[in-house]
Amino acid sequence: MPPRFTPKVVTANALLDGDAVWLTEDDRWSPLISDAELITDEAHADLRLLQAKARASEIAGAYLADARMGADGPEPLHFREAFRTRGPSNYPHGKQVAPQSRT
Amino acid sequence: MYVYNDFDETFVRARVAQFRAQVERRIDGSLTEDEFKPLRLMNGLYLQLHAYMLRVAVPYGTLNPAQMRQLAYIADRWDKGYGHFTTRQNIQYNWPKLGDVPDMLEALADVGMHAIQTSGNTIRNVTADHFAGAAADEIEDPRAIAELLRQWSTDHPEFQFLPRKFKIAVTGAAADRAVTRAHDIGLVVVRNDAGDVGYQVIVGGGLGRTPMVGKVLRDFVSKADLLPYVEAIVSVYNLLGRRDNKYKARIKITLHENGIETIRDLVEDRFDAIRAGFGGYDQTLLAEIEKSFSPPAFVTKATDGYEAARLANPAFRSWSDTNLSAHKAPGYAIVSISIKKHGATPGDATSDQMRVMADLAERYGHGELRISHEQNVILPHVHQADLPAIYAALRKADLATANIGLASDIIACPGMDYCALATARSIPIAQQIATRFDELKIEHDVGPLKIKISGCINACGHHHVGHIGILGLDRAGVENYQITLGGDGTETTTIGERAGPGFSADDIVPAIERLVTGYLDLRRDQSETFLQTYRRLGLAPFKTLLYPNEDKADAA
Ligand code: HEM
Ligand code: SF4
């Protein structure tokens, strides 16, 4: 039996300001992981990543990150991805103060 | 101070114009990220976790007040009002917007600065002793040769695609303040038996995943021979260095795999072949450059005020005990301004603080500032008579922390708060350790102690050469901190030894506290430093401090 597929979200950095963004089911880039499409099928994940990468004028560095379903939508599994939903820990900068930049 | 010549100016402006066009094509989608990435990296622009990051070179760490003010202006206009000074004598901006970067580069060019070759497989920003031109123990100011190397390496056609990045550091004194033995090439100014000034050439040092201490390739290379000799090293490496495996590509591995004798012979052959081609032009240029590094016009003033202030003000006395170093000119001192206030981010300065430091340099410091690899700012030429006024101004700007060389003067890389390569955070650990030592009020008693933290194996925070090194790792999805002990980044460079299993983010600060308070009981007397005690006793007693329960478990 193949190992179980961990659900994924497609994430990237917005092209203009580098802010972390997530791909939604209706093909928007949201600054909130909770808006993301949670992908439970491996083949679909690969396809969504390819589609994301093609959007060169909107984002940079798209990749698949592990996630799980939480109360308000998808949540990160790994601490690195959790930091990306907030911002740095040494200043109140980044999303933790103002989730801006929608593309 | 060295002022860029017309060639530099034209070159930098042309590069900015070129990059502006590339950014436009990236934004309109005609360049993909894969195409754009190498172009932006060549201009010092990284993409990090939450934003872009612009890395600006401060060649040999030297800045004038106008440049420092411009860095402050850039921080206010296009970033979040601060900058981060790094171990590579760079300044990094953590929040630039892609579309603004060409304007930022233009603003840098206005004061003769740029972000070229701060990245990529080229010869990087040449670093130098931050006390260059001022230190009492110096044979000669190493910055002239650093500048010659910079001019020679900038856009050098043969060396734009080396197997890997290439870092050169120079120091003018036997006391190594530039970590030359952890660089691809380290140059140490020495005198031979005849009394001539030349260079000891060290190669193959490096940190990162395979830390190595550089080895002496030649004990003495004359000034006239230095550039062809360095070029010979880089050429030999360019041909021999491995391009098949990024982790084996640095010259330290080339040296390790081929042996120093082979490399030495190849370098000597290559040197013989190219030496004549240099034809003395470099020496004419060097003579020109040396003039621009001539010492400032030192003055003579009474120092009674300084002595009186020391007696009258214990806080000033404490600051002058820790933050001053011996200057070569009578009556002068070197001031290290700590940008490591307890609990603050190591190396960060606000734009207001930058302006205060620029003003002080202008008013009292012969117009010079330095960035140290230890992430502090230096006023290299200050008369003792002016120290009380400087201290008062620093205090007002929250820059008067008296901790240079002490436990809270921590080097920390950006780690997972910013860096996309990180495996754990480093800044909060540094903040917590410094805060804790401030609460304990023991760091002055503890004395010289270098704690260095990296957020991944790349070792940008120099943890291998910290007396106490901390490496942040990801252990099964949790931040974990590994301690190394006994490292040293000076003329007696040593790679620290791993102390044992790592600690969680919650346990690492208490572990460091046990080490340091435990050392106080282990040292012979107050004069024996942490490093000396470690060298005398070895790892065992420190291990007991770190893992107190283990002994009991063993005994049971
Ligand atoms: C986005 C941020 C950064 C990236 C992507 C980055 C990348 C790297 C990598 C990949 C290495 C390992 C090189 C090797 O072993 O071949 C390295 C080493 C190093 N970097 Fe960074 N770095 C970053 C930030 C910094 C900062 C902030 C500093 C200064 C504080 C710094 C200074 C150094 C130093 C001193 C080394 C080790 C010396 C050596 O080259 O062996 N880096 N860096
Ligand atoms: S050591 Fe690692 S985490 Fe720290 S700056 Fe370098 S690459 Fe980033």
XYZ file of C-alpha atoms and ligand atoms in Angstrom:
710
model
C 0.000 0.000 0.000
C 1.450 3.421 -0.896
C 2.051 5.766 2.062
C -0.927 7.945 2.784
C -0.836 11.296 1.044
C -0.583 14.238 3.460
C -2.979 16.985 2.347
C -1.313 19.969 0.739
C -1.795 23.628 -0.035
C -0.110 25.507 -2.866
C 1.857 28.449 -1.494
C 4.194 31.072 -2.941
C 5.377 34.631 -2.426
C 3.506 37.472 -4.079
C 5.640 38.884 -6.853
C 5.534 42.561 -5.937
C 6.058 42.530 -2.162
C 7.116 38.948 -1.460
C 4.251 38.388 1.004
C 3.330 34.734 1.563
C 0.205 33.756 -0.369
C -1.904 30.621 -0.832
C -3.806 29.393 -3.869
C -7.580 29.240 -3.427
C -9.979 26.869 -5.088
C -11.237 29.680 -7.337
C -7.671 30.518 -8.435
C -7.040 33.597 -6.349
C -3.890 34.173 -4.298
C -4.923 34.831 -0.702
C -2.672 36.161 2.094
C -4.513 33.798 4.469
C -3.874 30.074 4.537
C -7.436 29.588 5.790
C -8.681 30.613 2.328
C -6.522 28.006 0.603
C -7.680 24.977 -1.300
C -6.784 21.900 0.745
C -5.695 19.266 -1.728
C -6.094 15.645 -0.700
C -5.166 13.952 -3.944
C -1.567 13.681 -5.098
C -2.207 13.952 -8.833
C -4.420 16.970 -8.306
C -1.729 18.575 -6.131
C 0.841 18.204 -8.896
C -1.544 19.709 -11.404
C -2.389 22.666 -9.160
C 1.300 23.318 -8.590
C 1.967 23.363 -12.339
C -0.917 25.768 -12.847
C 0.388 27.971 -10.039
C 3.906 28.055 -11.434
C 2.578 29.216 -14.772
C 1.324 32.427 -13.163
C 4.755 34.047 -13.348
C 3.548 37.625 -13.274
C 1.738 37.176 -9.946
C 3.965 35.068 -7.708
C 7.410 33.544 -7.262
C 8.627 30.271 -5.835
C 5.412 28.217 -5.709
C 5.554 24.910 -3.818
C 3.334 22.404 -2.032
C 3.210 22.568 1.758
C 1.682 20.072 4.180
C -1.539 21.262 5.825
C -4.592 19.975 7.667
C -8.183 21.104 8.031
C -8.830 23.271 11.078
C -11.864 25.083 12.425
C -11.482 28.074 10.084
C -9.995 26.303 7.095
C -6.600 24.837 6.255
C -3.827 25.188 8.852
C -0.077 24.669 8.525
C 1.523 21.513 9.890
C 5.136 22.585 10.087
C 6.446 25.500 12.175
C 8.100 27.091 9.147
C 4.759 27.292 7.395
C 3.162 28.570 10.602
C 5.707 31.433 10.708
C 4.806 32.273 7.127
C 1.198 32.821 8.206
C 2.322 35.375 10.824
C 5.601 37.138 10.153
C 8.845 37.457 12.114
C 8.909 36.957 15.892
C 11.171 39.932 16.681
C 8.909 42.750 15.459
C 5.194 43.248 14.900
C 5.755 43.231 11.159
C 4.177 41.289 8.347
C 0.802 39.583 8.416
C 0.438 39.506 12.185
C -0.272 43.254 12.030
C -1.964 43.664 8.670
C -2.769 40.892 6.252
C -2.592 43.171 3.204
C -1.650 42.488 -0.380
C -4.252 40.558 -2.220
C -3.474 39.788 -5.820
C 38.737 57.617 2.630
C 38.542 55.913 -0.747
C 36.145 57.573 -3.164
C 34.844 55.683 -6.141
C 36.471 56.605 -9.429
C 34.622 57.363 -12.668
C 34.885 53.790 -13.839
C 33.131 52.487 -10.722
C 30.464 55.159 -10.999
C 29.699 54.426 -14.661
C 29.709 50.699 -14.028
C 27.369 50.901 -11.048
C 24.954 53.249 -12.841
C 24.892 50.987 -15.892
C 24.136 47.990 -13.688
C 21.253 49.821 -12.000
C 19.745 50.779 -15.375
C 20.101 47.203 -16.573
C 18.468 45.839 -13.429
C 15.614 48.347 -13.685
C 14.787 46.967 -17.120
C 15.009 43.402 -15.816
C 12.633 44.193 -12.934
C 10.166 45.735 -15.374
C 10.267 42.630 -17.521
C 9.791 40.436 -14.458
C 6.776 42.451 -13.301
C 5.085 42.353 -16.698
C 5.621 38.596 -16.766
C 8.035 38.432 -19.687
C 10.750 37.019 -17.417
C 9.933 33.933 -15.344
C 11.232 33.584 -11.787
C 13.743 30.991 -12.993
C 15.124 33.484 -15.482
C 15.000 36.404 -13.077
C 16.432 34.753 -9.968
C 20.095 34.728 -11.050
C 19.743 38.334 -12.192
C 18.309 39.544 -8.902
C 20.853 37.590 -6.881
C 23.640 39.278 -8.832
C 22.187 42.530 -7.555
C 21.885 41.418 -3.958
C 18.119 40.793 -4.002
C 16.858 37.670 -2.221
C 13.361 36.345 -1.705
C 12.917 35.372 1.942
C 10.051 34.003 3.999
C 7.858 37.087 4.258
C 9.328 39.520 1.771
C 12.283 40.352 -0.424
C 15.637 41.186 1.153
C 18.237 43.545 -0.284
C 21.822 42.968 0.771
C 24.095 45.967 0.385
C 27.852 45.648 0.421
C 29.894 47.763 2.801
C 33.353 47.076 1.344
C 35.848 46.330 4.114
C 33.180 47.585 6.466
C 34.009 51.255 5.938
C 31.325 53.940 5.687
C 31.347 57.725 5.733
C 28.603 59.774 7.433
C 26.870 60.619 4.143
C 26.633 56.924 3.317
C 25.282 56.060 6.761
C 22.662 58.803 6.410
C 21.700 57.464 3.018
C 21.271 53.987 4.521
C 18.930 55.611 7.064
C 17.056 57.413 4.305
C 16.611 54.182 2.337
C 15.346 52.445 5.490
C 12.731 55.169 6.006
C 11.689 55.643 2.424
C 11.515 52.058 1.177
C 11.763 49.773 4.191
C 10.478 49.734 7.772
C 12.819 52.310 9.238
C 15.673 50.011 10.205
C 18.499 47.954 8.744
C 20.236 44.753 9.800
C 24.051 44.698 9.948
C 25.482 41.256 9.288
C 28.595 39.155 9.895
C 29.638 39.763 6.312
C 29.912 43.499 6.891
C 26.749 44.036 4.867
C 23.528 45.790 5.644
C 20.311 43.980 4.822
C 16.879 45.471 4.307
C 14.156 42.973 5.139
C 11.088 44.523 3.528
C 11.818 46.077 0.125
C 9.171 45.910 -2.591
C 10.345 44.540 -5.901
C 9.316 47.629 -7.865
C 11.252 49.919 -5.480
C 14.549 48.072 -5.591
C 15.942 49.883 -8.665
C 15.294 53.206 -6.891
C 17.002 51.895 -3.768
C 20.017 50.882 -5.836
C 20.007 54.298 -7.476
C 19.998 55.938 -4.037
C 22.925 53.750 -3.033
C 24.825 54.667 -6.187
C 24.375 58.332 -5.235
C 26.734 57.693 -2.324
C 29.018 55.256 -4.145
C 27.434 52.076 -2.795
C 25.898 49.028 -4.429
C 24.728 45.461 -3.932
C 26.849 43.826 -6.622
C 28.587 40.539 -5.903
C 26.934 40.182 -2.534
C 25.674 36.901 -3.868
C 26.346 34.359 -6.597
C 29.422 32.266 -7.355
C 31.752 35.221 -7.546
C 34.374 36.832 -5.382
C 32.255 38.403 -2.671
C 32.598 41.613 -0.759
C 36.159 41.600 0.659
C 35.987 41.897 4.435
C 38.607 43.459 6.690
C 39.476 44.000 10.315
C 36.938 46.574 11.495
C 39.711 48.333 13.436
C 41.796 48.735 10.248
C 43.791 51.945 10.157
C 43.224 52.532 13.855
C 44.331 49.489 15.871
C 47.404 49.929 18.041
C 48.657 46.445 17.126
C 48.409 46.890 13.366
C 51.382 46.596 10.999
C 49.614 48.289 8.137
C 46.092 49.294 7.147
C 44.796 46.241 5.236
C 42.048 48.150 3.437
C 44.207 49.382 0.562
C 44.818 45.819 -0.507
C 41.159 45.005 0.137
C 40.208 47.818 -2.226
C 42.703 46.646 -4.833
C 41.185 43.169 -4.579
C 37.717 44.644 -4.872
C 38.592 46.531 -8.041
C 40.341 43.532 -9.519
C 37.551 41.087 -8.709
C 34.537 43.277 -9.563
C 33.171 41.994 -12.834
C 36.426 40.085 -13.473
C 35.503 38.129 -16.644
C 37.341 34.968 -15.628
C 35.752 34.816 -12.195
C 32.014 35.438 -12.624
C 31.157 31.742 -12.656
C 33.386 30.094 -10.114
C 32.465 26.635 -8.817
C 31.042 28.376 -5.731
C 31.079 31.669 -3.833
C 34.508 32.929 -2.870
C 35.215 34.994 0.207
C 38.384 36.916 0.997
C 39.240 38.575 4.318
C 42.250 40.694 5.256
C 43.721 41.748 8.549
C 46.593 44.090 9.277
C 47.521 42.745 12.686
C 48.544 39.453 14.219
C 45.398 39.574 16.361
C 42.873 38.295 13.868
C 39.667 40.306 14.052
C 38.535 39.357 10.548
C 38.206 35.573 10.990
C 40.663 35.154 8.097
C 41.091 31.446 8.820
C 37.426 30.794 8.065
C 37.555 32.329 4.591
C 38.390 30.931 1.165
C 41.427 33.174 1.230
C 42.669 34.916 4.350
C 45.421 37.496 4.123
C 47.384 38.563 7.170
C 49.777 41.496 6.913
C 53.191 40.395 8.186
C 56.792 41.579 8.125
C 59.540 39.278 6.872
C 63.014 39.054 8.410
C 64.194 41.896 6.181
C 61.450 44.087 7.637
C 59.408 44.279 4.425
C 55.651 44.297 4.638
C 53.884 41.445 2.857
C 51.159 38.881 3.404
C 50.757 35.484 4.904
C 48.315 33.716 2.606
C 45.841 31.292 4.140
C 43.474 29.209 2.008
C 40.649 26.790 2.387
C 38.963 27.979 5.539
C 35.214 27.974 5.677
C 32.245 27.264 7.890
C 28.960 25.909 6.621
C 28.214 22.224 6.523
C 31.870 21.160 6.459
C 33.741 23.589 8.677
C 37.481 23.813 8.119
C 40.298 25.969 9.396
C 42.340 27.553 6.604
C 45.897 26.415 6.001
C 48.928 28.557 5.261
C 49.716 28.322 1.557
C 52.658 30.692 1.759
C 54.188 32.409 4.743
C 55.193 35.502 2.869
C 54.045 37.012 -0.400
C 55.441 40.456 -1.162
C 53.086 43.305 -1.816
C 54.122 43.451 -5.467
C 53.289 39.771 -5.925
C 50.033 39.645 -4.040
C 47.510 40.252 -6.815
C 49.038 37.740 -9.280
C 49.390 35.261 -6.425
C 45.735 35.609 -5.418
C 44.689 35.417 -9.055
C 46.737 32.223 -9.389
C 44.845 30.703 -6.443
C 41.462 31.635 -7.873
C 42.415 30.312 -11.339
C 43.610 27.000 -9.948
C 40.393 26.710 -7.969
C 38.293 27.714 -10.976
C 39.709 24.754 -12.943
C 40.002 22.231 -10.144
C 37.009 23.050 -7.959
C 34.119 20.605 -8.224
C 31.050 21.688 -10.118
C 29.245 18.356 -9.803
C 28.265 18.781 -6.167
C 27.429 22.090 -4.545
C 28.419 20.763 -1.131
C 31.888 19.885 -2.357
C 32.458 22.977 -4.444
C 34.158 25.366 -2.033
C 37.944 25.677 -2.165
C 38.186 24.094 1.291
C 37.037 20.814 -0.273
C 39.307 21.277 -3.306
C 42.182 21.665 -0.890
C 41.083 18.761 1.236
C 40.679 16.416 -1.739
C 43.853 17.368 -3.573
C 46.122 18.084 -0.629
C 47.847 21.352 0.129
C 51.118 20.370 -1.607
C 49.383 19.792 -4.940
C 47.488 23.046 -4.668
C 50.624 24.904 -3.671
C 52.556 23.545 -6.686
C 49.734 24.361 -9.075
C 49.415 27.854 -7.654
C 53.152 28.469 -7.927
C 53.135 27.290 -11.575
C 50.190 29.451 -12.434
C 51.723 32.371 -10.547
C 54.959 32.066 -12.574
C 52.923 32.028 -15.765
C 50.800 35.105 -15.094
C 53.052 37.263 -12.942
C 54.785 39.052 -15.822
C 51.420 39.941 -17.345
C 50.592 42.205 -14.429
C 53.341 44.600 -15.542
C 53.239 46.784 -12.456
C 49.932 48.456 -13.262
C 48.439 47.050 -10.089
C 51.251 48.584 -8.066
C 50.615 52.044 -9.544
C 46.964 51.596 -8.706
C 47.773 50.354 -5.212
C 49.948 53.400 -4.570
C 46.989 55.601 -5.568
C 44.619 53.670 -3.341
C 47.022 53.759 -0.407
C 46.961 57.568 -0.553
C 43.207 57.581 -0.043
C 43.626 55.466 3.080
C 46.147 57.775 4.668
C 45.359 58.369 8.333
C 43.257 61.378 9.328
C 44.889 64.475 10.844
C 45.051 63.377 14.471
C 44.973 66.184 17.031
C 46.399 66.645 20.498
C 44.037 67.599 23.308
C 43.990 67.316 27.061
C 42.362 64.126 28.382
C 41.650 65.298 31.957
C 37.938 65.570 31.177
C 37.863 61.908 30.186
C 39.574 60.772 33.385
C 37.306 62.966 35.500
C 34.188 61.615 33.784
C 35.365 58.068 34.416
C 35.722 58.798 38.098
C 32.438 60.649 38.358
C 30.171 58.341 36.374
C 30.235 54.566 36.986
C 28.024 53.877 33.963
C 30.463 55.744 31.734
C 33.355 53.914 33.356
C 31.747 50.566 32.704
C 31.043 51.494 29.095
C 34.587 52.755 28.525
C 35.984 49.576 30.095
C 34.150 47.310 27.670
C 33.498 49.316 24.509
C 36.904 50.951 23.865
C 39.978 49.482 22.202
C 43.566 50.674 21.957
C 44.264 53.161 19.162
C 47.597 53.714 17.448
C 47.526 57.508 17.896
C 48.244 58.958 21.342
C 45.137 60.216 23.144
C 42.802 58.349 20.781
C 40.491 55.401 21.259
C 38.428 53.100 19.079
C 34.759 53.129 20.080
C 32.606 50.057 19.481
C 28.947 51.028 19.525
C 26.912 48.043 20.601
C 23.840 47.424 18.502
C 23.066 44.548 20.834
C 20.982 46.166 23.509
C 19.790 43.381 25.838
C 16.687 41.857 24.347
C 16.959 43.635 20.997
C 17.681 41.984 17.649
C 21.465 41.670 17.245
C 22.698 43.938 14.455
C 19.534 45.965 13.924
C 19.764 49.752 13.937
C 16.901 52.168 13.398
C 17.213 55.005 10.930
C 17.393 57.483 13.826
C 20.233 55.525 15.368
C 22.050 55.462 12.033
C 21.757 59.234 11.816
C 23.061 59.680 15.367
C 26.061 57.492 14.564
C 26.675 59.422 11.345
C 26.537 62.726 13.240
C 28.955 61.457 15.891
C 31.383 60.249 13.246
C 31.223 63.599 11.544
C 31.543 65.655 14.693
C 34.064 63.594 16.673
C 35.250 60.718 14.514
C 37.151 62.151 11.532
C 34.180 61.192 9.367
C 34.625 57.435 9.596
C 32.386 54.542 10.575
C 32.887 50.819 10.379
C 30.626 47.804 10.459
C 32.141 44.875 12.316
C 31.543 41.221 11.496
C 30.317 40.997 15.063
C 27.376 43.134 13.991
C 28.354 46.311 15.791
C 29.248 49.787 14.530
C 32.680 51.260 15.142
C 33.909 54.836 15.407
C 37.557 54.083 14.669
C 39.138 57.462 15.411
C 37.890 59.215 18.508
C 39.852 61.466 20.841
C 39.485 60.509 24.491
C 38.547 64.097 25.284
C 35.337 63.632 23.264
C 34.292 60.340 24.824
C 31.988 61.777 27.513
C 30.049 63.756 24.894
C 29.843 60.714 22.623
C 28.651 58.536 25.471
C 25.944 61.035 26.376
C 24.714 61.160 22.775
C 24.758 57.355 22.496
C 22.782 57.030 25.701
C 20.089 59.297 24.371
C 19.851 57.168 21.244
C 19.691 53.928 23.250
C 23.092 52.931 21.875
C 25.196 52.940 25.042
C 24.993 49.261 26.000
C 28.254 48.304 27.704
C 28.575 44.728 26.509
C 31.191 44.516 23.743
C 32.828 41.076 23.833
C 30.545 39.883 26.648
C 27.875 37.200 26.846
C 25.124 39.390 25.418
C 27.232 40.597 22.447
C 25.795 37.698 20.473
C 26.147 37.108 16.766
C 22.933 35.741 15.332
C 21.978 35.161 11.731
C 18.433 36.100 10.633
C 17.299 32.484 11.019
C 13.721 31.429 10.463
C 12.327 34.843 11.231
C 13.474 35.904 7.763
C 15.661 33.394 5.979
C 14.079 30.937 3.560
C 16.852 28.378 4.130
C 16.561 28.300 7.906
C 15.767 25.188 9.902
C 15.024 27.103 13.131
C 14.890 30.630 14.523
C 17.987 32.273 15.912
C 17.000 35.870 16.745
C 14.583 35.043 19.622
C 17.182 32.745 21.193
C 19.725 35.570 21.098
C 17.172 37.974 22.567
C 16.319 35.609 25.409
C 19.931 34.802 26.278
C 20.857 38.486 26.392
C 17.807 39.322 28.480
C 18.613 36.522 30.898
C 22.230 37.612 31.394
C 21.042 41.144 31.950
C 18.721 39.893 34.712
C 21.487 37.842 36.301
C 23.887 40.824 36.151
C 26.861 38.498 35.771
C 28.205 39.181 32.328
C 30.883 41.626 33.470
C 32.082 39.074 35.984
C 31.983 36.322 33.359
C 34.166 38.416 31.063
C 35.033 37.711 27.411
C 32.559 35.252 25.939
C 31.467 34.792 22.373
C 28.087 33.207 21.777
C 27.195 32.726 18.121
C 23.952 31.395 16.699
C 23.047 30.093 13.235
C 19.601 29.073 12.085
C 20.892 26.300 9.846
C 23.966 24.356 8.873
C 25.121 27.128 6.502
C 26.592 28.785 9.582
C 26.082 32.415 8.615
C 26.084 33.164 12.350
C 29.610 31.665 12.716
C 28.444 29.227 15.408
C 31.412 26.901 14.770
C 33.812 29.573 15.968
C 31.782 30.726 18.957
C 33.138 29.870 22.401
C 29.569 28.712 22.724
C 28.003 27.939 19.369
C 24.309 27.308 18.881
C 22.919 25.684 15.762
C 19.181 25.663 15.197
C 17.847 22.515 13.566
C 14.537 20.968 12.671
C 14.177 17.677 14.539
C 11.018 15.926 13.425
C 9.134 19.159 12.958
C 10.297 20.866 16.173
C 12.993 23.506 16.632
C 16.044 21.989 18.262
C 19.298 23.667 19.282
C 22.648 21.961 19.201
C 25.522 23.344 21.251
C 29.178 23.381 20.233
C 31.901 24.425 22.639
C 35.442 25.732 22.415
C 35.233 27.350 19.017
C 37.448 30.339 18.306
C 37.519 32.746 15.362
C 40.809 34.509 16.044
C 44.428 33.764 15.085
C 44.027 30.502 17.005
C 40.954 29.489 15.013
C 39.308 26.316 16.246
C 36.084 24.633 15.230
C 33.901 24.005 18.269
C 33.111 20.486 19.477
C 29.572 19.172 19.629
C 28.537 18.934 23.239
C 25.817 16.311 22.911
C 22.106 16.071 22.154
C 20.289 19.282 21.267
C 17.848 21.285 23.370
C 14.326 22.449 22.685
C 13.584 26.142 22.249
C 12.415 26.253 25.879
C 15.435 24.447 27.268
C 18.242 26.129 25.353
C 18.426 29.334 27.405
C 18.583 27.515 30.777
C 21.242 25.226 29.262
C 23.385 28.222 28.293
C 22.859 29.681 31.758
C 24.077 26.431 33.378
C 27.157 26.485 31.177
C 28.073 30.032 32.015
C 27.311 30.008 35.728
C 29.019 26.604 35.942
C 32.118 28.048 34.305
C 32.363 30.583 37.136
C 32.982 27.655 39.493
C 35.372 25.901 37.129
C 37.702 28.771 36.318
C 41.011 29.012 38.133
C 40.497 32.651 38.931
C 38.846 35.691 37.460
C 41.478 36.083 34.781
C 40.862 32.681 33.196
C 38.349 33.174 30.387
C 35.637 30.733 29.391
C 37.680 29.615 26.392
C 40.861 29.151 28.428
C 38.985 27.156 31.027
C 37.472 24.999 28.318
C 40.884 24.419 26.776
C 42.362 23.446 30.112
C 39.560 21.115 31.211
C 38.096 19.849 27.947
C 34.502 18.950 27.244
C 33.734 16.659 30.212
C 32.933 19.131 33.029
C 30.920 21.297 30.637
C 28.971 18.259 29.531
C 28.094 17.572 33.138
C 26.757 21.111 33.406
C 24.681 20.691 30.282
C 23.291 17.258 31.043
C 23.120 17.071 34.853
C 20.614 14.223 34.894
C 22.610 11.970 32.674
C 25.358 11.310 35.202
C 22.772 10.305 37.750
C 21.167 8.000 35.232
C 24.541 6.440 34.493
C 25.310 6.028 38.179
C 21.977 4.451 38.913
C 18.831 35.156 2.806
C 19.824 35.074 3.577
C 21.011 34.177 3.368
C 21.225 33.132 2.528
C 20.299 32.588 1.470
C 22.532 32.616 2.826
C 23.104 31.509 2.218
C 24.265 30.914 2.639
C 24.725 29.604 2.252
C 24.021 28.671 1.275
C 25.906 29.385 2.895
C 26.769 28.110 2.849
C 27.815 28.239 1.847
C 28.680 27.014 1.713
O 28.940 26.333 2.711
O 29.129 26.749 0.580
C 26.191 30.556 3.668
C 27.325 30.744 4.429
C 27.614 31.926 5.080
N 26.878 33.102 5.041
Fe 24.979 33.231 4.436
N 23.088 33.376 3.798
C 22.185 34.340 4.153
C 22.329 35.313 5.096
C 23.549 35.600 5.657
C 23.721 36.607 6.621
C 22.632 37.494 7.168
C 25.041 36.614 6.914
C 25.726 37.489 7.881
C 25.186 37.679 9.081
C 25.685 35.583 6.138
C 27.029 35.262 6.179
C 27.499 34.018 5.840
C 28.696 33.439 6.392
C 29.682 34.143 7.319
C 28.763 32.124 5.933
C 29.751 31.053 6.336
C 31.104 31.229 5.837
C 31.357 30.411 4.622
O 31.030 30.908 3.551
O 31.878 29.295 4.726
N 24.746 34.983 5.385
N 25.185 31.473 3.492
S 22.751 30.200 8.722
Fe 21.029 29.391 7.585
S 19.302 30.371 8.601
Fe 21.061 31.584 9.128
S 21.106 33.160 7.542
Fe 22.460 31.496 6.897
S 21.220 30.313 5.537
Fe 19.814 31.555 6.764
